[in-house]
Coordinates of C-alpha atoms in Angstrom, one line a residue:
Chain A
M1123 CA -20.9 -21.0 -4.8
D1124 CA -22.3 -24.0 -6.5
V1125 CA -25.8 -22.7 -6.1
L1126 CA -25.3 -20.2 -8.8
R1127 CA -23.4 -22.4 -11.1
S1128 CA -25.8 -25.3 -11.0
S1129 CA -29.2 -23.8 -10.4
P1130 CA -29.7 -20.4 -11.8
V1131 CA -32.3 -21.6 -14.1
T1132 CA -34.2 -23.2 -11.3
V1133 CA -34.0 -20.0 -9.4
L1134 CA -35.1 -17.9 -12.2
D1135 CA -37.9 -20.3 -13.1
T1136 CA -39.1 -20.2 -9.5
A1137 CA -39.0 -16.5 -9.8
G1138 CA -41.0 -16.6 -13.0
A1139 CA -43.6 -18.9 -11.3
Q1140 CA -43.8 -16.6 -8.4
R1141 CA -44.2 -13.6 -10.6
D1142 CA -47.2 -15.2 -12.3
V1143 CA -48.7 -15.9 -8.9
Q1144 CA -48.0 -12.3 -7.8
S1145 CA -49.7 -10.9 -10.8
A1146 CA -46.6 -9.7 -12.5
T1147 CA -45.6 -6.6 -10.7
P1148 CA -41.9 -6.3 -11.5
P1149 CA -41.1 -5.6 -15.1
G1150 CA -38.3 -7.2 -17.1
R1151 CA -37.2 -10.7 -17.8
R1152 CA -39.4 -11.8 -20.6
G1153 CA -38.5 -14.9 -22.6
S1154 CA -36.4 -17.4 -20.8
R1155 CA -34.0 -18.0 -23.7
F1156 CA -33.2 -14.4 -23.9
R1157 CA -32.6 -14.4 -20.2
V1158 CA -30.0 -17.1 -20.5
T1159 CA -27.9 -15.4 -23.2
K1160 CA -28.2 -12.1 -21.5
K1161 CA -27.0 -13.8 -18.3
K1162 CA -24.0 -15.2 -20.0
A1163 CA -23.0 -11.9 -21.4
T1164 CA -23.6 -9.9 -18.2
P1165 CA -20.3 -10.7 -16.4
Y1166 CA -18.3 -9.8 -19.5
L1167 CA -20.2 -6.6 -19.9
L1168 CA -19.5 -5.8 -16.3
A1169 CA -15.9 -6.5 -16.5
T1170 CA -15.2 -4.9 -19.8
P1171 CA -14.3 -1.4 -18.6
A1172 CA -11.9 -2.7 -16.1
I1173 CA -10.3 -5.1 -18.5
L1174 CA -9.9 -2.4 -21.1
L1175 CA -8.3 0.0 -18.7
L1176 CA -6.0 -2.7 -17.3
F1177 CA -4.9 -3.7 -20.7
G1178 CA -4.6 -0.2 -22.1
L1179 CA -2.5 1.2 -19.2
L1180 CA -0.8 -1.9 -17.8
G1181 CA -0.8 -4.7 -20.3
Y1182 CA 0.2 -2.6 -23.3
P1183 CA 2.9 -0.6 -21.4
L1184 CA 4.3 -3.8 -20.1
F1185 CA 4.5 -5.1 -23.6
R1186 CA 6.0 -1.8 -24.7
M1187 CA 8.6 -2.0 -22.0
T1188 CA 9.6 -5.5 -23.1
V1189 CA 10.0 -4.3 -26.6
L1190 CA 11.9 -1.3 -25.4
S1191 CA 14.4 -3.4 -23.6
F1192 CA 15.4 -5.0 -26.9
Q1193 CA 15.9 -1.6 -28.5
N1194 CA 18.2 1.3 -27.9
M1195 CA 16.1 4.3 -27.0
R1196 CA 17.7 7.6 -26.1
L1197 CA 16.4 11.0 -25.5
R1198 CA 16.2 12.1 -29.1
H1199 CA 14.0 9.2 -30.0
L1200 CA 11.7 10.1 -27.1
L1201 CA 11.5 13.7 -28.1
R1202 CA 11.1 13.2 -31.8
G1203 CA 8.9 10.2 -31.5
E1204 CA 11.2 8.1 -33.7
T1205 CA 11.3 4.4 -33.5
P1206 CA 14.5 3.4 -31.7
P1207 CA 17.0 1.1 -33.4
W1208 CA 16.8 -2.6 -32.6
A1209 CA 19.4 -3.7 -30.2
G1210 CA 18.7 -7.4 -29.6
L1211 CA 20.1 -8.7 -26.4
D1212 CA 22.6 -5.9 -26.1
N1213 CA 21.0 -4.2 -23.1
Y1214 CA 20.7 -7.5 -21.3
K1215 CA 24.3 -8.3 -22.1
R1216 CA 25.4 -4.9 -20.8
V1217 CA 23.4 -5.3 -17.6
F1218 CA 24.5 -8.8 -16.8
S1219 CA 28.2 -8.1 -17.5
D1220 CA 28.2 -5.0 -15.4
P1221 CA 29.5 -5.9 -11.9
F1222 CA 27.8 -2.8 -10.6
F1223 CA 24.4 -4.4 -11.5
W1224 CA 25.2 -7.4 -9.4
T1225 CA 26.2 -5.1 -6.5
V1226 CA 22.8 -3.5 -6.8
V1227 CA 21.1 -6.9 -6.9
R1228 CA 23.0 -7.9 -3.8
N1229 CA 22.1 -4.7 -2.0
T1230 CA 18.5 -5.1 -2.8
V1231 CA 18.4 -8.7 -1.8
V1232 CA 20.2 -8.1 1.5
F1233 CA 18.0 -5.2 2.3
T1234 CA 14.9 -7.2 1.5
V1235 CA 15.9 -10.1 3.6
V1236 CA 16.9 -8.0 6.6
A1237 CA 13.9 -5.6 6.4
V1238 CA 11.3 -8.4 5.9
G1239 CA 12.8 -10.5 8.6
L1240 CA 12.9 -7.7 11.1
S1241 CA 9.4 -6.4 10.3
V1242 CA 7.8 -9.8 10.5
L1243 CA 9.6 -10.7 13.6
L1244 CA 8.9 -7.4 15.3
G1245 CA 5.4 -7.4 14.1
L1246 CA 4.8 -10.8 15.6
L1247 CA 6.4 -9.8 18.9
V1248 CA 4.3 -6.6 19.1
A1249 CA 1.2 -8.6 18.3
L1250 CA 2.0 -11.0 21.1
L1251 CA 2.8 -8.1 23.4
M1252 CA -0.5 -6.6 22.6
R1253 CA -2.2 -9.7 24.1
R1254 CA -0.3 -9.3 27.3
V1255 CA -0.6 -5.6 28.2
S1256 CA -3.4 -3.9 30.0
A1257 CA -6.2 -2.5 27.8
W1258 CA -5.1 1.1 28.1
V1259 CA -1.6 0.3 27.0
R1260 CA -3.0 -1.6 24.1
I1261 CA -5.1 1.4 23.0
G1262 CA -2.0 3.5 23.2
M1263 CA -0.1 1.1 21.0
I1264 CA -2.9 0.9 18.5
I1265 CA -3.2 4.7 18.3
A1266 CA 0.6 5.1 17.8
M1267 CA 0.6 2.5 15.1
M1268 CA -2.4 3.9 13.3
L1269 CA -0.7 7.3 13.2
V1270 CA 2.4 5.8 11.7
W1271 CA 0.4 3.8 9.2
A1272 CA -1.7 6.7 8.1
M1273 CA 1.3 8.9 7.3
P1274 CA 2.2 9.1 3.6
P1275 CA 5.4 7.3 2.9
L1276 CA 7.0 10.4 1.4
I1277 CA 6.4 12.3 4.7
Q1278 CA 7.6 9.4 6.8
A1279 CA 10.8 9.5 4.8
Q1280 CA 11.1 13.3 5.1
I1281 CA 10.7 13.1 8.9
F1282 CA 13.5 10.5 9.1
K1283 CA 15.7 12.6 6.9
W1284 CA 15.2 15.5 9.3
M1285 CA 15.8 13.4 12.3
V1286 CA 19.1 12.0 11.1
D1287 CA 20.2 15.4 9.8
A1288 CA 24.0 15.7 10.5
D1289 CA 23.9 19.1 12.0
F1290 CA 20.5 19.6 13.6
G1291 CA 19.0 16.1 13.7
V1292 CA 17.6 14.9 16.9
L1293 CA 19.1 11.5 16.6
N1294 CA 22.7 12.7 16.7
Y1295 CA 21.7 14.9 19.7
M1296 CA 20.3 12.0 21.6
I1297 CA 23.1 9.6 20.9
D1298 CA 25.4 12.4 21.9
Q1299 CA 23.9 12.4 25.4
I1300 CA 25.3 8.9 26.0
P1301 CA 28.5 9.6 27.9
G1302 CA 31.7 9.1 26.0
V1303 CA 30.0 9.1 22.6
N1304 CA 30.4 12.0 20.2
F1305 CA 28.0 12.1 17.4
T1306 CA 28.0 15.9 16.8
N1307 CA 27.8 16.5 13.0
H1308 CA 27.9 12.8 12.4
S1309 CA 26.7 12.0 8.9
W1310 CA 24.7 8.8 8.5
W1311 CA 25.3 8.6 4.8
I1312 CA 29.1 8.3 4.5
D1313 CA 29.2 4.7 5.7
S1314 CA 26.8 2.8 3.5
V1315 CA 26.1 0.2 6.2
Q1316 CA 24.9 3.1 8.5
G1317 CA 22.9 4.6 5.6
W1318 CA 21.2 1.3 4.8
S1319 CA 20.4 0.9 8.5
V1320 CA 18.6 4.2 8.4
I1321 CA 16.7 3.1 5.3
T1322 CA 15.9 -0.3 6.9
T1323 CA 14.8 1.3 10.1
L1324 CA 12.4 3.6 8.3
V1325 CA 10.9 0.8 6.2
V1326 CA 10.5 -1.5 9.3
W1327 CA 9.0 1.3 11.3
G1328 CA 6.5 1.9 8.6
A1329 CA 5.7 -1.8 8.2
I1330 CA 5.2 -2.8 11.8
P1331 CA 1.7 -1.4 12.1
F1332 CA 0.4 -3.4 9.2
L1333 CA 2.1 -6.6 10.4
A1334 CA 1.3 -6.2 14.1
V1335 CA -2.3 -5.3 13.7
T1336 CA -2.9 -8.1 11.1
L1337 CA -1.1 -10.7 13.2
F1338 CA -2.9 -9.5 16.4
A1339 CA -6.2 -10.0 14.6
G1340 CA -5.0 -13.4 13.6
L1341 CA -4.0 -14.2 17.2
S1342 CA -7.4 -13.4 18.5
Q1343 CA -8.7 -16.1 16.2
V1344 CA -6.7 -18.8 17.9
P1345 CA -9.3 -20.9 19.7
R1346 CA -9.1 -20.3 23.4
D1347 CA -10.0 -23.9 24.3
L1348 CA -6.9 -25.1 22.5
V1349 CA -4.7 -22.8 24.5
E1350 CA -6.3 -23.7 27.7
A1351 CA -6.2 -27.4 27.0
A1352 CA -2.5 -27.2 26.3
T1353 CA -1.9 -25.2 29.4
V1354 CA -3.8 -27.7 31.5
D1355 CA -1.7 -30.4 30.0
G1356 CA 1.3 -28.6 31.3
A1357 CA 2.6 -26.7 28.4
N1358 CA 4.5 -23.5 29.2
A1359 CA 4.0 -20.3 27.4
W1360 CA 6.7 -21.0 24.8
Q1361 CA 5.3 -24.5 24.1
V1362 CA 1.8 -23.1 23.7
F1363 CA 3.1 -20.6 21.2
R1364 CA 5.3 -23.1 19.4
N1365 CA 2.7 -25.9 19.2
V1366 CA -0.6 -24.2 19.2
T1367 CA -0.5 -20.6 18.2
L1368 CA 2.2 -20.7 15.5
P1369 CA 0.6 -23.5 13.4
I1370 CA -2.7 -21.7 13.4
L1371 CA -1.1 -18.4 12.5
R1372 CA 1.2 -19.9 9.9
P1373 CA -0.9 -19.3 6.7
L1374 CA -1.3 -15.7 7.8
I1375 CA 2.4 -15.3 8.5
I1376 CA 3.2 -16.7 5.1
I1377 CA 0.9 -14.3 3.4
V1378 CA 2.2 -11.2 5.2
T1379 CA 5.8 -12.3 4.7
T1380 CA 5.2 -12.8 1.0
L1381 CA 3.6 -9.4 0.7
S1382 CA 6.4 -7.8 2.6
V1383 CA 9.0 -9.3 0.3
I1384 CA 7.1 -8.0 -2.7
W1385 CA 6.9 -4.5 -1.3
D1386 CA 10.4 -4.3 0.1
F1387 CA 12.0 -5.6 -3.0
Q1388 CA 10.5 -2.7 -4.9
V1389 CA 11.7 -0.1 -2.3
F1390 CA 11.9 3.3 -3.9
T1391 CA 10.2 6.1 -2.0
Q1392 CA 12.3 5.8 1.1
I1393 CA 15.6 5.8 -0.7
W1394 CA 14.5 8.5 -3.1
V1395 CA 13.4 10.9 -0.4
L1396 CA 16.2 10.2 2.1
R1397 CA 18.8 10.7 -0.6
D1398 CA 17.2 13.9 -1.9
S1399 CA 16.1 12.6 -5.3
K1400 CA 19.7 11.9 -6.3
P1401 CA 20.8 8.7 -4.6
E1402 CA 24.5 7.8 -4.5
R1403 CA 25.5 4.6 -6.2
E1404 CA 25.8 2.7 -3.0
Y1405 CA 22.2 3.4 -2.1
L1406 CA 20.7 2.1 -5.3
A1407 CA 18.1 -0.6 -5.1
L1408 CA 16.9 -2.2 -8.3
S1409 CA 13.9 0.0 -8.8
V1410 CA 15.8 3.1 -8.0
Y1411 CA 18.6 2.0 -10.4
A1412 CA 16.1 1.4 -13.2
Y1413 CA 14.6 4.8 -12.6
T1414 CA 17.9 6.7 -12.5
E1415 CA 19.2 4.9 -15.6
S1416 CA 16.0 5.8 -17.5
F1417 CA 15.3 9.3 -16.3
G1418 CA 18.6 10.5 -14.9
R1419 CA 20.8 9.3 -17.8
S1420 CA 18.2 8.8 -20.5
N1421 CA 19.1 5.2 -21.1
Y1422 CA 15.5 4.3 -21.5
S1423 CA 16.2 0.9 -22.9
L1424 CA 18.7 -0.1 -20.3
G1425 CA 16.3 1.1 -17.6
S1426 CA 13.5 -1.0 -19.1
A1427 CA 15.8 -4.0 -19.2
I1428 CA 16.6 -3.5 -15.5
A1429 CA 13.0 -3.0 -14.6
L1430 CA 12.0 -6.1 -16.5
I1431 CA 14.7 -8.1 -14.7
T1432 CA 13.4 -6.8 -11.4
V1433 CA 9.9 -8.0 -12.2
L1434 CA 11.2 -11.3 -13.3
L1435 CA 13.2 -11.7 -10.2
M1436 CA 10.1 -11.2 -8.2
L1437 CA 8.0 -13.5 -10.3
G1438 CA 8.8 -16.5 -8.2
V1439 CA 7.6 -14.8 -5.1
M1440 CA 4.5 -13.4 -6.9
A1441 CA 3.6 -16.9 -8.2
F1442 CA 3.9 -18.3 -4.7
Y1443 CA 1.7 -15.5 -3.3
I1444 CA -1.0 -16.1 -5.9
R1445 CA -0.9 -19.9 -5.4
Q1446 CA -1.2 -19.3 -1.7
M1447 CA -4.2 -17.1 -2.3
F1448 CA -5.9 -19.7 -4.4
K1449 CA -5.0 -22.4 -1.9
M1450 CA -6.6 -20.6 1.0
G1451 CA -9.8 -20.7 -1.0
D1452 CA -10.1 -17.0 -0.5
V1453 CA -10.4 -16.4 -4.2
E1454 CA -13.4 -18.5 -4.7
Chain B
M1097 CA -9.1 -12.1 7.1
A1098 CA -6.9 -13.1 4.3
A1099 CA -9.2 -11.5 1.9
V1100 CA -8.4 -8.2 3.4
T1101 CA -4.7 -8.7 4.1
S1102 CA -4.1 -9.9 0.6
T1103 CA -5.3 -6.7 -0.9
G1104 CA -2.7 -4.7 0.8
L1105 CA -5.7 -3.0 2.3
P1106 CA -4.6 -1.9 5.6
P1107 CA -5.9 -4.6 7.8
A1108 CA -7.0 -1.7 9.9
L1109 CA -9.9 -2.2 7.7
A1110 CA -10.0 -5.8 8.3
P1111 CA -9.3 -6.9 11.8
K1112 CA -11.7 -5.6 14.2
V1113 CA -9.5 -4.6 17.1
P1114 CA -11.2 -6.4 19.8
K1115 CA -11.9 -4.7 23.1
R1116 CA -11.6 -7.8 25.2
R1117 CA -11.1 -6.6 28.7
S1118 CA -13.6 -9.1 30.0
T1119 CA -13.1 -12.1 27.8
E1120 CA -9.4 -12.5 28.5
S1121 CA -8.5 -16.0 29.4
P1122 CA -7.3 -16.1 33.0
L1123 CA -4.8 -18.7 32.1
T1124 CA -2.7 -17.0 29.5
H1125 CA -3.5 -13.4 29.3
G1126 CA -5.2 -12.0 32.3
R1127 CA -2.2 -12.4 34.6
R1128 CA -1.6 -9.7 37.0
G1129 CA 1.6 -9.1 38.8
P1130 CA 5.2 -8.5 37.6
G1131 CA 4.6 -10.1 34.2
R1132 CA 1.9 -7.7 33.4
V1133 CA 3.9 -4.7 34.6
I1134 CA 6.9 -5.6 32.5
A1135 CA 4.6 -6.1 29.5
N1136 CA 3.0 -2.7 30.1
V1137 CA 6.4 -1.0 30.3
V1138 CA 7.6 -2.6 27.1
G1139 CA 4.3 -1.7 25.5
L1140 CA 4.6 1.9 26.5
L1141 CA 8.2 2.1 25.3
F1142 CA 7.1 0.7 22.0
T1143 CA 4.3 3.4 21.8
V1144 CA 6.8 6.2 22.5
I1145 CA 9.3 4.9 19.9
M1146 CA 6.6 4.5 17.3
I1147 CA 5.0 7.9 17.8
F1148 CA 8.2 9.8 18.3
P1149 CA 8.7 10.7 14.6
A1150 CA 5.1 11.9 14.4
Y1151 CA 5.6 14.0 17.5
W1152 CA 8.9 15.4 16.1
V1153 CA 7.4 16.6 12.9
I1154 CA 4.7 18.5 14.8
N1155 CA 7.2 19.8 17.2
T1156 CA 9.4 21.1 14.4
A1157 CA 6.5 22.6 12.5
F1158 CA 5.7 25.0 15.3
K1159 CA 9.3 26.1 16.0
P1160 CA 10.7 29.4 14.8
P1161 CA 13.8 29.0 12.5
N1162 CA 16.4 29.6 15.3
E1163 CA 14.9 26.8 17.3
V1164 CA 14.8 24.5 14.4
L1165 CA 18.4 25.1 13.5
S1166 CA 19.7 24.5 17.0
F1167 CA 22.4 22.2 18.1
T1168 CA 20.4 21.3 21.2
P1169 CA 17.0 20.5 19.8
A1170 CA 14.3 21.3 22.3
F1171 CA 11.5 18.8 22.8
W1172 CA 8.9 21.5 23.0
P1173 CA 8.8 24.7 20.9
E1174 CA 9.7 27.6 23.3
N1175 CA 8.0 30.2 21.2
P1176 CA 5.4 28.3 19.2
T1177 CA 4.6 30.0 15.9
F1178 CA 2.4 29.5 12.9
D1179 CA 5.0 31.1 10.6
N1180 CA 6.1 27.8 9.1
F1181 CA 2.5 27.0 8.1
K1182 CA 2.1 30.5 6.6
S1183 CA 5.3 30.2 4.6
A1184 CA 4.3 26.8 3.4
V1185 CA 0.9 27.9 2.3
N1186 CA 2.3 31.0 0.7
A1187 CA 5.0 29.1 -1.1
P1188 CA 4.8 29.1 -4.9
N1189 CA 2.3 26.6 -6.3
F1190 CA 1.0 25.4 -3.0
L1191 CA -2.6 26.3 -3.7
L1192 CA -2.4 25.2 -7.3
D1193 CA -1.0 21.8 -6.4
L1194 CA -3.5 21.4 -3.6
R1195 CA -6.2 21.9 -6.2
N1196 CA -4.6 19.5 -8.6
S1197 CA -4.3 16.9 -5.8
V1198 CA -7.9 17.2 -4.9
V1199 CA -9.2 17.1 -8.5
I1200 CA -6.9 14.3 -9.7
T1201 CA -7.5 12.1 -6.6
L1202 CA -11.3 12.6 -6.5
S1203 CA -11.9 11.9 -10.2
A1204 CA -9.5 8.9 -10.3
V1205 CA -11.2 7.4 -7.2
A1206 CA -14.7 8.0 -8.4
C1207 CA -14.0 6.4 -11.8
A1208 CA -12.1 3.5 -10.2
L1209 CA -15.1 2.9 -7.9
V1210 CA -17.6 2.6 -10.7
V1211 CA -15.4 0.5 -13.0
G1212 CA -14.1 -1.5 -10.1
F1213 CA -17.5 -2.2 -8.7
L1214 CA -18.8 -3.6 -11.9
A1215 CA -15.8 -5.9 -12.4
A1216 CA -16.0 -7.0 -8.7
L1217 CA -19.7 -7.8 -9.3
A1218 CA -18.7 -10.0 -12.2
I1219 CA -16.1 -11.8 -10.3
A1220 CA -18.1 -12.2 -7.1
R1221 CA -21.5 -13.1 -8.5
F1222 CA -21.0 -14.8 -11.8
R1223 CA -19.2 -17.9 -13.0
F1224 CA -17.8 -17.2 -16.5
Y1225 CA -15.1 -18.4 -18.7
G1226 CA -12.0 -16.4 -17.9
R1227 CA -13.0 -15.5 -14.4
R1228 CA -9.9 -17.2 -12.9
S1229 CA -7.6 -15.4 -15.4
L1230 CA -9.2 -12.1 -14.5
I1231 CA -8.6 -12.8 -10.8
M1232 CA -5.0 -13.7 -11.6
I1233 CA -4.5 -10.5 -13.6
V1234 CA -5.9 -8.4 -10.8
L1235 CA -3.6 -10.0 -8.3
I1236 CA -0.5 -9.8 -10.4
V1237 CA -1.1 -6.2 -11.5
Q1238 CA -1.1 -5.2 -7.8
M1239 CA 2.4 -6.4 -7.5
V1240 CA 4.0 -4.9 -10.6
P1241 CA 6.1 -1.9 -9.7
F1242 CA 4.5 1.1 -11.4
I1243 CA 7.9 2.8 -11.5
A1244 CA 9.1 0.2 -13.9
L1245 CA 6.3 1.1 -16.3
L1246 CA 6.9 4.9 -16.3
I1247 CA 8.7 5.0 -19.7
P1248 CA 6.1 3.0 -21.6
L1249 CA 3.4 4.8 -19.8
Y1250 CA 4.8 8.0 -21.0
L1251 CA 4.9 6.7 -24.5
T1252 CA 1.4 5.4 -24.3
L1253 CA 0.0 8.7 -23.0
N1254 CA 2.1 10.5 -25.6
A1255 CA 0.4 8.5 -28.4
V1256 CA -3.0 9.9 -27.3
Q1257 CA -1.6 13.3 -26.5
L1258 CA -2.2 13.1 -22.8
T1259 CA 1.3 13.6 -21.5
N1260 CA 1.8 16.6 -19.2
T1261 CA -2.0 16.9 -18.7
L1262 CA -4.0 16.4 -15.5
P1263 CA -6.4 14.0 -17.3
G1264 CA -3.5 11.8 -18.3
V1265 CA -2.3 11.5 -14.8
T1266 CA -5.8 10.9 -13.6
I1267 CA -6.2 7.9 -15.9
V1268 CA -2.9 6.5 -14.7
Y1269 CA -4.0 6.9 -11.1
L1270 CA -7.3 5.4 -11.9
V1271 CA -5.5 2.3 -13.2
F1272 CA -3.2 2.5 -10.2
V1273 CA -6.0 2.1 -7.7
L1274 CA -8.2 -0.1 -9.8
P1275 CA -6.8 -3.6 -9.1
Y1276 CA -7.0 -2.9 -5.4
T1277 CA -10.5 -1.6 -5.7
V1278 CA -11.7 -4.6 -7.7
W1279 CA -10.1 -7.0 -5.2
T1280 CA -11.5 -5.4 -2.1
L1281 CA -15.0 -4.8 -3.4
R1282 CA -15.0 -8.4 -4.6
G1283 CA -14.5 -9.4 -0.9
F1284 CA -17.3 -7.1 0.2
I1285 CA -19.7 -8.4 -2.4
S1286 CA -19.0 -12.0 -1.7
N1287 CA -19.7 -11.3 2.0
V1288 CA -23.3 -10.5 1.1
P1289 CA -25.0 -13.9 1.3
K1290 CA -26.1 -15.1 -2.1
E1291 CA -29.3 -16.3 -0.5
L1292 CA -30.3 -12.7 -0.2
D1293 CA -30.0 -12.2 -3.9
E1294 CA -31.9 -15.3 -4.5
A1295 CA -34.6 -14.4 -2.0
A1296 CA -35.0 -11.0 -3.7
M1297 CA -35.2 -12.7 -7.1
V1298 CA -37.8 -15.1 -5.8
D1299 CA -39.7 -12.2 -4.6
G1300 CA -39.6 -10.8 -8.1
C1301 CA -36.7 -8.5 -8.3
T1302 CA -34.8 -8.4 -11.6
R1303 CA -31.0 -8.8 -11.5
M1304 CA -30.7 -5.0 -11.8
Q1305 CA -33.1 -4.5 -8.9
T1306 CA -31.2 -7.1 -6.9
F1307 CA -28.0 -5.1 -7.4
Y1308 CA -29.2 -1.8 -6.3
R1309 CA -31.8 -2.9 -3.7
I1310 CA -29.8 -5.6 -2.0
I1311 CA -26.1 -5.6 -2.9
L1312 CA -25.5 -1.9 -3.2
P1313 CA -26.9 -0.9 0.3
L1314 CA -25.1 -3.8 1.9
V1315 CA -21.8 -3.1 0.3
G1316 CA -22.2 0.6 1.1
P1317 CA -19.7 0.7 4.0
G1318 CA -17.3 -1.3 1.8
L1319 CA -17.6 1.2 -0.9
V1320 CA -16.8 4.0 1.5
A1321 CA -13.8 2.2 2.9
T1322 CA -12.5 1.2 -0.5
S1323 CA -12.9 4.7 -1.9
I1324 CA -11.2 6.3 1.1
F1325 CA -8.3 3.9 0.8
G1326 CA -8.1 4.5 -2.9
F1327 CA -8.0 8.2 -2.1
I1328 CA -5.1 7.7 0.3
Q1329 CA -3.1 5.8 -2.3
A1330 CA -3.7 8.3 -5.0
W1331 CA -3.1 11.2 -2.7
N1332 CA 0.2 9.8 -1.5
E1333 CA 1.5 9.2 -5.0
F1334 CA 4.2 11.5 -6.3
I1335 CA 6.7 9.8 -8.5
I1336 CA 4.4 9.2 -11.4
I1337 CA 3.2 12.8 -11.6
N1338 CA 6.6 14.1 -10.9
T1339 CA 8.1 12.2 -13.8
L1340 CA 5.2 12.6 -16.3
N1341 CA 4.3 16.2 -15.8
S1342 CA 6.0 19.6 -15.9
P1343 CA 6.6 21.5 -12.7
E1344 CA 3.4 23.6 -13.0
K1345 CA 1.2 20.5 -13.1
Q1346 CA 2.1 18.6 -10.0
N1347 CA 0.2 17.5 -6.9
L1348 CA 0.8 18.3 -3.3
M1349 CA 3.1 15.3 -2.6
A1350 CA 5.3 16.2 -5.6
W1351 CA 5.3 19.8 -4.4
L1352 CA 6.6 18.7 -1.0
L1353 CA 9.4 16.7 -2.6
Q1354 CA 10.4 19.6 -4.9
N1355 CA 10.4 21.9 -1.8
Q1356 CA 12.6 19.5 0.0
T1357 CA 15.2 19.5 -2.8
L1358 CA 14.9 23.2 -3.5
R1359 CA 15.1 24.5 0.0
G1360 CA 17.8 22.4 1.5
T1361 CA 17.7 22.7 5.2
T1362 CA 14.6 24.9 5.8
Y1363 CA 13.0 22.1 7.8
G1364 CA 10.5 24.3 9.6
P1365 CA 8.3 25.1 6.6
L1366 CA 8.9 21.6 5.1
M1367 CA 7.6 19.9 8.2
A1368 CA 4.7 22.3 8.3
G1369 CA 3.9 21.4 4.7
A1370 CA 4.2 17.8 5.7
V1371 CA 1.7 18.2 8.5
I1372 CA -0.8 20.0 6.1
T1373 CA -0.3 17.4 3.4
S1374 CA -0.8 14.4 5.6
L1375 CA -3.6 15.8 7.6
P1376 CA -6.5 14.8 5.2
V1377 CA -5.0 11.3 4.7
V1378 CA -4.5 10.7 8.4
V1379 CA -8.0 11.9 9.2
F1380 CA -9.5 9.7 6.5
F1381 CA -7.4 6.7 7.6
L1382 CA -8.6 7.0 11.2
M1383 CA -12.1 7.4 9.9
I1384 CA -12.2 4.1 7.9
Q1385 CA -10.4 2.4 10.7
K1386 CA -13.5 3.0 12.8
H1387 CA -16.0 2.4 10.1
I1388 CA -14.6 -0.9 9.2
A1389 CA -14.2 -2.3 12.6
V1390 CA -18.0 -2.9 12.4
G1391 CA -18.4 -3.3 8.7
L1392 CA -15.8 -5.8 8.0
T1393 CA -16.2 -8.2 10.9
A1394 CA -17.6 -10.8 8.6
G1395 CA -14.8 -10.3 6.1
A1396 CA -12.3 -10.7 8.8
V1397 CA -13.3 -14.2 9.7
K1398 CA -14.1 -15.4 6.2
G1399 CA -12.3 -18.6 5.3

C-alpha cells in the first residue's frame, strides 16, 4: 500500500527515464507538474459518477425521509405534490406511545435472535459435518445448498407457502403420517408461534448455505499442524474444536453473525409472501410495519418515522460491523 | 475471505470448495468406520431436507390440477404434464414482464458495472482525501433497508418525472446493486499486485494503458462474477417495482407475486412460473460458482 503513497513520483520518474532510453514510444505524460495535479484529480474523477448516484438516490432520499418523519404527509399531499404540514415530534410520540409498536419491536428482536442463533449454529455444525463426511456426500450437500442459495427469496417463500398450505400442503400430510397425530387441514397461521416458526424455518433454511459454505472455507484455513499438534498432545475432538478451531474461526463467525443480524432484522420478503401481501398484525416485523403503515394506510410520515427508528436500532450493529471490517484490515 | 463475505457476495464466489480427498489429515478427518458412516448418514439427511422444497416445486409444476389439489400429495406426478407451464406463459403480462425484467436488469447491471468499476479503481489504487469516508458510505449503504426509502424514492423520482417508468426503476436498481459492485470490484482490483502496474509503467505504459492492458484483463473474471451477481440481485427484486410502478410496468418477480395473490390456490401454474422465473438465476448462480472457484482463490485467502 505504502508504495503508492510514498513513491509515485519516483516510479513515474523512473518511467520517464526509461521512456527516454526507449526512444519515447508511448505517448502521454508530458510535464511532470501536470502529471501530479492530474494524478490528484484522477481518483475523484473516477469516483464522481458513483458518488453522485449514491447521493442522488440514497443520500437525498434518506434526508427526505428524515424530514418526512417530522411532517404529516397523507395521500392527498403525495398526489397533489403539496408540501405536507410540519408535525414536529408528533409521529415519534405516536409511535413510541403505541403499545403495538413495542409488540412489533419485540417480535422483530425475538425473531432476529432466534433466526440468527439457529442459522449460525446450524451453519457451523453443517460446516463441521462437511469435514467429516465422504467426498461424495459432501458434493451432494454442496449441490443441495447451492440450489437453495440460488433460488430467489420470493420463490423460496412461495414454495414454503405451498408446502404449509392447510388443505393440500405436503407438511400437514407428512405430519399426519405420524400415528396418533391429526394435522389434516391444520392452519399454521392461527397460532402466531407456529406462524413465526414457519417464517423462521424459511429464513434459516435460506441462510444455511451462505453460512455453512463460508464457515467451511474458513475451517479449511485452520492450519493442519496445529490440529495435529493438539491431537498428539492428547486433546479430544471437542477440545481441539474449542481451543484450536474456534479461536481461529472467531473473526469470521463474528462477521457472518453481524451480517445475519443486519439481514434478519430487516426481514420483509418472507413475511410478505407467506402472508399473501397482507400480513396480519401479529406477523408484522419492523420493516413490514413501516411498509404497511406507509402504503397500506397512507400514513407516509408515520411509516418514515418507523423506518428511521428501524435504521437507528440497527446502527449499533452496523457500526460494529464496519469497525470489524476496518479492524480486519480488509478495507486497506 | 472476509473481503468476499463482507460484501454479502455469496461466498460461493469466495471460498473455493476444496476437493481434498487426498489431503485429509488421517488424525481428524480421514477416519473410517462407524464415525464416518454416521456422519455420512447425517450428511445425506441434511441434503434431503435442504433439497426437498426445490424438489417439491418441480414435482408440483408437472402435476395436473387434480393431483396438485389432492389430500394425499404424491411424491411423483402420475400424469406429468406441461400444462402448468403453458398456462403460466400464456397468463396475462408474462411476456411483457419477462421483457421488462430482462431490459431493466441488463441495463442496470451494465451501468453499475461501469460506474462501480471506476469507483472501485479509485478506492483500490489511489490514496486520496475522503477515501475512508467513501468506503464507509459504500459499506453503510449496503445495509440500509431499501424498503425504508421507498416513499422518499418515489418523491425523488417524481421530481424528475420518472415515476411509473422503466428508466426510473432501472436507476433505482442501478443504485441498489452499486455499493455491492464497488465493494466486490475493489477486492478484485486490490488482488492484482500493484507491482504489475508499476512494472507496466516502468515499461512505459501510461496510467490509462495500465488500466486496460493490466488491470482490466486480470479483473475480467471478477467483472463477470460481479455482474452476474448484480444480475441475480436485480432480477430477484420485486417490492420496489411493485410499489413504484403501475401493474402494466412490472417485472417477472412482481408478476409472480401478483399471480400468487390473484389466483389463490392454483399452485400448479404458480409453481411452474416459479420454475421458469428462477431458472436463469439458478443457472447463472451455478455458473459463477464454478468460475470463481478458480478466479477468487487469491481473494479467499487475503488477509
